[in-house]
PDB file of C-alpha atoms (C1' of nucleotides) in Angstrom:
ATOM      1  CA  MET A   1      -0.012   0.008  -0.002  1.00  0.00           C
ATOM      2  CA  ASP A   2       1.563   3.238  -1.155  1.00  0.00           C
ATOM      3  CA  TYR A   3       0.599   6.652  -0.020  1.00  0.00           C
ATOM      4  CA  ASN A   4       0.924   9.485  -2.490  1.00  0.00           C
ATOM      5  CA  PHE A   5       0.879  12.940  -1.002  1.00  0.00           C
ATOM      6  CA  VAL A   6      -1.164  14.446  -3.775  1.00  0.00           C
ATOM      7  CA  ASN A   7      -4.397  13.378  -2.139  1.00  0.00           C
ATOM      8  CA  PRO A   8      -3.619  11.683   1.102  1.00  0.00           C
ATOM      9  CA  HIS A   9      -6.410  12.802   3.361  1.00  0.00           C
ATOM     10  CA  PRO A  10      -8.979  10.204   4.441  1.00  0.00           C
ATOM     11  CA  ASN A  11     -11.661  12.808   5.373  1.00  0.00           C
ATOM     12  CA  PRO A  12     -13.705  13.673   2.219  1.00  0.00           C
ATOM     13  CA  ASN A  13     -14.524  17.018   3.779  1.00  0.00           C
ATOM     14  CA  PHE A  14     -10.930  17.993   3.907  1.00  0.00           C
ATOM     15  CA  VAL A  15     -10.303  21.079   1.923  1.00  0.00           C
ATOM     16  CA  HIS A  16      -7.139  21.213  -0.087  1.00  0.00           C
ATOM     17  CA  SER A  17      -5.677  24.589  -0.602  1.00  0.00           C
ATOM     18  CA  THR A  18      -2.980  25.090  -3.233  1.00  0.00           C
ATOM     19  CA  HIS A  19      -0.542  24.879  -0.373  1.00  0.00           C
ATOM     20  CA  MET A  20      -1.503  21.409   0.342  1.00  0.00           C
ATOM     21  CA  VAL A  21      -0.114  19.957  -2.830  1.00  0.00           C
ATOM     22  CA  PRO A  22       3.607  19.602  -2.693  1.00  0.00           C
ATOM     23  CA  SER A  23       5.274  19.938  -6.070  1.00  0.00           C
ATOM     24  CA  SER A  24       7.702  16.985  -5.974  1.00  0.00           C
ATOM     25  CA  PRO A  25       8.251  14.472  -3.242  1.00  0.00           C
ATOM     26  CA  HIS A  26       6.280  11.323  -2.851  1.00  0.00           C
ATOM     27  CA  PHE A  27       6.794   9.415   0.295  1.00  0.00           C
ATOM     28  CA  ILE A  28       6.059   5.724   0.429  1.00  0.00           C
ATOM     29  CA  LEU A  29       5.040   4.377   3.800  1.00  0.00           C
ATOM     30  CA  SER A  30       5.103   0.860   4.944  1.00  0.00           C
ATOM     31  CA  ASP A  31       2.024  -1.333   5.079  1.00  0.00           C
ATOM     32  CA  TYR A  32       1.683  -1.219   8.788  1.00  0.00           C
ATOM     33  CA  LEU A  33       1.518   2.563   8.875  1.00  0.00           C
ATOM     34  CA  ARG A  34      -1.730   4.449   8.650  1.00  0.00           C
ATOM     35  CA  LEU A  35      -1.617   7.997   7.303  1.00  0.00           C
ATOM     36  CA  ASP A  36      -4.098   9.954   9.399  1.00  0.00           C
ATOM     37  CA  ASP A  37      -3.214  13.539   8.883  1.00  0.00           C
ATOM     38  CA  ILE A  38      -0.919  15.591   6.763  1.00  0.00           C
ATOM     39  CA  PHE A  39       0.487  18.966   7.468  1.00  0.00           C
ATOM     40  CA  ILE A  40       2.568  20.923   5.066  1.00  0.00           C
ATOM     41  CA  ASP A  41       4.597  23.939   6.057  1.00  0.00           C
ATOM     42  CA  GLN A  42       5.296  25.712   2.781  1.00  0.00           C
ATOM     43  CA  GLU A  43       5.123  29.415   3.704  1.00  0.00           C
ATOM     44  CA  SER A  44       6.370  29.762   7.169  1.00  0.00           C
ATOM     45  CA  HIS A  45      10.025  29.580   7.983  1.00  0.00           C
ATOM     46  CA  SER A  46       9.268  28.867  11.572  1.00  0.00           C
ATOM     47  CA  GLN A  47       6.385  26.658  12.556  1.00  0.00           C
ATOM     48  CA  SER A  48       5.941  24.298  15.373  1.00  0.00           C
ATOM     49  CA  ILE A  49       4.562  20.804  15.420  1.00  0.00           C
ATOM     50  CA  GLU A  50       1.919  21.969  17.817  1.00  0.00           C
ATOM     51  CA  SER A  51       0.849  24.694  15.464  1.00  0.00           C
ATOM     52  CA  LEU A  52       0.765  22.363  12.551  1.00  0.00           C
ATOM     53  CA  TYR A  53      -1.362  20.003  14.615  1.00  0.00           C
ATOM     54  CA  LYS A  54      -3.873  22.703  15.443  1.00  0.00           C
ATOM     55  CA  VAL A  55      -4.047  24.024  11.921  1.00  0.00           C
ATOM     56  CA  THR A  56      -4.752  20.630  10.565  1.00  0.00           C
ATOM     57  CA  PHE A  57      -7.557  20.103  12.989  1.00  0.00           C
ATOM     58  CA  SER A  58      -9.163  23.294  11.885  1.00  0.00           C
ATOM     59  CA  HIS A  59      -8.885  21.880   8.413  1.00  0.00           C
ATOM     60  CA  ALA A  60     -10.661  18.656   9.302  1.00  0.00           C
ATOM     61  CA  ASN A  61     -13.343  20.214  11.500  1.00  0.00           C
ATOM     62  CA  GLN A  62     -14.093  23.523   9.833  1.00  0.00           C
ATOM     63  CA  GLY A  63     -12.902  23.075   6.357  1.00  0.00           C
ATOM     64  CA  SER A  64     -10.712  26.119   6.516  1.00  0.00           C
ATOM     65  CA  ASN A  65      -7.451  26.044   4.702  1.00  0.00           C
ATOM     66  CA  HIS A  66      -3.929  26.670   5.680  1.00  0.00           C
ATOM     67  CA  ALA A  67      -3.886  30.358   4.716  1.00  0.00           C
ATOM     68  CA  THR A  68      -7.056  31.295   6.651  1.00  0.00           C
ATOM     69  CA  SER A  69      -5.781  29.489   9.662  1.00  0.00           C
ATOM     70  CA  LYS A  70      -2.806  31.660   9.581  1.00  0.00           C
ATOM     71  CA  ASN A  71      -4.936  34.670   9.374  1.00  0.00           C
ATOM     72  CA  ASN A  72      -6.805  33.645  12.498  1.00  0.00           C
ATOM     73  CA  ASN A  73      -3.831  34.862  14.488  1.00  0.00           C
ATOM     74  CA  ILE A  74      -2.513  31.451  15.450  1.00  0.00           C
ATOM     75  CA  LYS A  75       0.864  32.165  16.943  1.00  0.00           C
ATOM     76  CA  TYR A  76       3.802  30.080  15.807  1.00  0.00           C
ATOM     77  CA  LYS A  77       5.990  29.671  18.787  1.00  0.00           C
ATOM     78  CA  ASN A  78       8.770  27.259  19.470  1.00  0.00           C
ATOM     79  CA  GLY A  79       9.157  26.831  15.781  1.00  0.00           C
ATOM     80  CA  ILE A  80      11.267  24.283  14.014  1.00  0.00           C
ATOM     81  CA  LYS A  81      13.932  26.259  12.317  1.00  0.00           C
ATOM     82  CA  ARG A  82      14.893  25.859   8.742  1.00  0.00           C
ATOM     83  CA  ASN A  83      18.528  25.934   7.908  1.00  0.00           C
ATOM     84  CA  LYS A  84      19.996  28.698   5.783  1.00  0.00           C
ATOM     85  CA  GLY A  85      19.476  28.353   2.091  1.00  0.00           C
ATOM     86  CA  GLU A  86      16.900  25.599   2.405  1.00  0.00           C
ATOM     87  CA  VAL A  87      13.941  25.803   0.204  1.00  0.00           C
ATOM     88  CA  GLY A  88      10.762  23.860  -0.285  1.00  0.00           C
ATOM     89  CA  PRO A  89       8.128  22.650   2.067  1.00  0.00           C
ATOM     90  CA  ASN A  90       8.425  20.829   5.266  1.00  0.00           C
ATOM     91  CA  ILE A  91       6.117  17.892   5.336  1.00  0.00           C
ATOM     92  CA  ALA A  92       4.803  16.384   8.484  1.00  0.00           C
ATOM     93  CA  PHE A  93       2.330  13.724   9.236  1.00  0.00           C
ATOM     94  CA  ARG A  94       0.984  11.803  12.126  1.00  0.00           C
ATOM     95  CA  THR A  95       0.837   8.048  12.098  1.00  0.00           C
ATOM     96  CA  ARG A  96      -0.737   5.667  14.611  1.00  0.00           C
ATOM     97  CA  SER A  97       2.136   3.437  15.296  1.00  0.00           C
ATOM     98  CA  GLU A  98       3.669   1.485  18.138  1.00  0.00           C
ATOM     99  CA  LEU A  99       7.153   1.842  16.536  1.00  0.00           C
ATOM    100  CA  GLU A 100       8.876   5.170  15.916  1.00  0.00           C
ATOM    101  CA  ILE A 101      11.330   3.614  13.529  1.00  0.00           C
ATOM    102  CA  MET A 102       9.353   3.355  10.334  1.00  0.00           C
ATOM    103  CA  ASP A 103      10.662   2.056   7.069  1.00  0.00           C
ATOM    104  CA  ASP A 104       9.945   4.769   4.576  1.00  0.00           C
ATOM    105  CA  GLY A 105      12.267   3.328   1.948  1.00  0.00           C
ATOM    106  CA  TYR A 106      15.292   5.509   2.822  1.00  0.00           C
ATOM    107  CA  LYS A 107      18.201   4.818   5.065  1.00  0.00           C
ATOM    108  CA  TRP A 108      18.580   7.259   7.932  1.00  0.00           C
ATOM    109  CA  ARG A 109      21.380   8.065  10.279  1.00  0.00           C
ATOM    110  CA  LYS A 110      20.377   9.224  13.705  1.00  0.00           C
ATOM    111  CA  TYR A 111      22.358  12.347  14.762  1.00  0.00           C
ATOM    112  CA  GLY A 112      20.631  13.756  17.722  1.00  0.00           C
ATOM    113  CA  LYS A 113      17.848  13.578  20.289  1.00  0.00           C
ATOM    114  CA  LYS A 114      16.311  16.298  22.411  1.00  0.00           C
ATOM    115  CA  SER A 115      13.571  16.809  24.891  1.00  0.00           C
ATOM    116  CA  VAL A 116      11.428  19.693  23.706  1.00  0.00           C
ATOM    117  CA  LYS A 117       9.362  22.019  25.849  1.00  0.00           C
ATOM    118  CA  ASN A 118       5.695  21.150  26.330  1.00  0.00           C
ATOM    119  CA  ASN A 119       6.343  17.631  25.241  1.00  0.00           C
ATOM    120  CA  PRO A 120       7.481  14.922  27.724  1.00  0.00           C
ATOM    121  CA  ASN A 121       8.561  12.729  24.768  1.00  0.00           C
ATOM    122  CA  LEU A 122      11.916  13.036  23.098  1.00  0.00           C
ATOM    123  CA  ARG A 123      12.409  14.317  19.567  1.00  0.00           C
ATOM    124  CA  ASN A 124      14.789  12.340  17.370  1.00  0.00           C
ATOM    125  CA  TYR A 125      16.821  13.721  14.537  1.00  0.00           C
ATOM    126  CA  TYR A 126      17.787  11.777  11.417  1.00  0.00           C
ATOM    127  CA  LYS A 127      19.689  12.529   8.288  1.00  0.00           C
ATOM    128  CA  CYS A 128      19.417  10.634   5.074  1.00  0.00           C
ATOM    129  CA  SER A 129      22.590   8.596   4.835  1.00  0.00           C
ATOM    130  CA  SER A 130      22.807   8.675   1.011  1.00  0.00           C
ATOM    131  CA  LEU A 131      25.867  10.655  -0.062  1.00  0.00           C
ATOM    132  CA  GLY A 132      25.192  14.266  -0.888  1.00  0.00           C
ATOM    133  CA  CYS A 133      21.565  14.026   0.186  1.00  0.00           C
ATOM    134  CA  ASN A 134      20.718  16.499   2.863  1.00  0.00           C
ATOM    135  CA  VAL A 135      17.266  15.495   3.750  1.00  0.00           C
ATOM    136  CA  LYS A 136      16.469  15.406   7.377  1.00  0.00           C
ATOM    137  CA  LYS A 137      13.609  14.211   9.457  1.00  0.00           C
ATOM    138  CA  ARG A 138      12.440  14.591  12.979  1.00  0.00           C
ATOM    139  CA  VAL A 139      10.383  11.963  14.779  1.00  0.00           C
ATOM    140  CA  GLU A 140       8.539  12.510  18.022  1.00  0.00           C
ATOM    141  CA  ARG A 141       5.442  11.225  19.783  1.00  0.00           C
ATOM    142  CA  ASP A 142       2.266  13.329  19.889  1.00  0.00           C
ATOM    143  CA  ARG A 143       2.193  15.165  23.127  1.00  0.00           C
ATOM    144  CA  ASP A 144      -1.572  14.740  23.424  1.00  0.00           C
ATOM    145  CA  ASP A 145      -1.893  11.154  22.222  1.00  0.00           C
ATOM    146  CA  SER A 146       1.225   9.167  22.493  1.00  0.00           C
ATOM    147  CA  SER A 147      -0.171   6.415  20.303  1.00  0.00           C
ATOM    148  CA  TYR A 148       0.638   8.739  17.411  1.00  0.00           C
ATOM    149  CA  VAL A 149       4.056   9.459  16.008  1.00  0.00           C
ATOM    150  CA  ILE A 150       4.722  12.787  14.322  1.00  0.00           C
ATOM    151  CA  THR A 151       7.295  12.709  11.508  1.00  0.00           C
ATOM    152  CA  THR A 152       8.529  15.778   9.828  1.00  0.00           C
ATOM    153  CA  TYR A 153      10.526  15.735   6.609  1.00  0.00           C
ATOM    154  CA  GLU A 154      12.731  18.584   5.571  1.00  0.00           C
ATOM    155  CA  GLY A 155      14.136  18.810   2.065  1.00  0.00           C
ATOM    156  CA  VAL A 156      13.839  16.694  -1.072  1.00  0.00           C
ATOM    157  CA  HIS A 157      15.845  13.593  -1.774  1.00  0.00           C
ATOM    158  CA  ASN A 158      18.299  13.867  -4.659  1.00  0.00           C
ATOM    159  CA  HIS A 159      18.247  10.132  -5.462  1.00  0.00           C
TER     160      HIS A 159
ATOM    161  C1'  DC B   1      37.349  -3.973  13.078  1.00  0.00           C
ATOM    162  C1'  DG B   2      34.103  -0.911  10.641  1.00  0.00           C
ATOM    163  C1'  DT B   3      29.857   1.283  11.151  1.00  0.00           C
ATOM    164  C1'  DA B   4      25.901   3.107  13.674  1.00  0.00           C
ATOM    165  C1'  DT B   5      24.134   5.123  17.866  1.00  0.00           C
ATOM    166  C1'  DT B   6      24.298   7.611  22.137  1.00  0.00           C
ATOM    167  C1'  DT B   7      24.583  11.733  24.530  1.00  0.00           C
ATOM    168  C1'  DG B   8      26.537  15.873  26.581  1.00  0.00           C
ATOM    169  C1'  DA B   9      28.564  19.945  24.706  1.00  0.00           C
ATOM    170  C1'  DC B  10      28.360  23.364  21.596  1.00  0.00           C
ATOM    171  C1'  DC B  11      26.080  26.643  18.322  1.00  0.00           C
ATOM    172  C1'  DT B  12      22.491  29.886  16.804  1.00  0.00           C
ATOM    173  C1'  DG B  13      18.398  32.576  16.426  1.00  0.00           C
ATOM    174  C1'  DC B  14      15.113  34.985  18.882  1.00  0.00           C
ATOM    175  C1'  DG B  15      12.680  37.574  22.494  1.00  0.00           C
ATOM    176  C1'  DC B  16      13.180  40.398  26.236  1.00  0.00           C
TER     177       DC B  16
ATOM    178  C1'  DG C   1      23.698  41.351  25.864  1.00  0.00           C
ATOM    179  C1'  DC C   2      21.764  37.441  28.104  1.00  0.00           C
ATOM    180  C1'  DG C   3      19.167  33.347  28.544  1.00  0.00           C
ATOM    181  C1'  DC C   4      16.356  29.890  26.574  1.00  0.00           C
ATOM    182  C1'  DA C   5      14.991  26.540  23.289  1.00  0.00           C
ATOM    183  C1'  DG C   6      15.923  23.937  19.398  1.00  0.00           C
ATOM    184  C1'  DG C   7      19.188  21.964  16.316  1.00  0.00           C
ATOM    185  C1'  DT C   8      23.822  19.835  15.373  1.00  0.00           C
ATOM    186  C1'  DC C   9      28.448  17.999  16.370  1.00  0.00           C
ATOM    187  C1'  DA C  10      31.487  14.611  17.694  1.00  0.00           C
ATOM    188  C1'  DA C  11      33.910  11.552  20.993  1.00  0.00           C
ATOM    189  C1'  DA C  12      32.741   7.651  23.309  1.00  0.00           C
ATOM    190  C1'  DT C  13      30.412   3.683  23.180  1.00  0.00           C
ATOM    191  C1'  DA C  14      27.685  -0.279  21.369  1.00  0.00           C
ATOM    192  C1'  DC C  15      27.087  -3.684  18.093  1.00  0.00           C
ATOM    193  C1'  DG C  16      27.416  -6.721  14.037  1.00  0.00           C
TER     194       DG C  16
END
DNA sequence: CGTATTTGACCTGCGC
DNA sequence: GCGCAGGTCAAATACG
């Protein structure tokens, strides 16, 4: 079972704004993973997982899109920073999973782990181990429902 | 013995 | 300028 990000949302009432369609990357998840929600950070250079989480719920429940959520004065605090020179969207999704190590078809090298504010769980940092590929991802458990794992991808694979 | 992970130290941006 | 929070580095360690 492959998941293509062009139309991933299971909720038929989900409203896709133009921001919700990433131009290039397709991520393939494993059979045992269920893609429940998708968040795409395309505009903001600093946006937190928590904010993404809230924004996406306003998508699902109210049908508002990414842009209007922003206009509703949601504050983006404790943002995930983008490195200098990096372009393209960050893509994050929640999966209901026992395991935090999920096989998404790429080989990852773990390079850090941090406890983050407002979340008792640890955030793990991975880098794609393919030579010259600078894609990173962060993996952490949902603060509000630890049966979910939040994965954030940053960058596009060059292979 | 070579490679991956662990983990505290270090770096950096941002708000005050 | 200082402190905090998040992100990264790298030496030590684990592991095959």
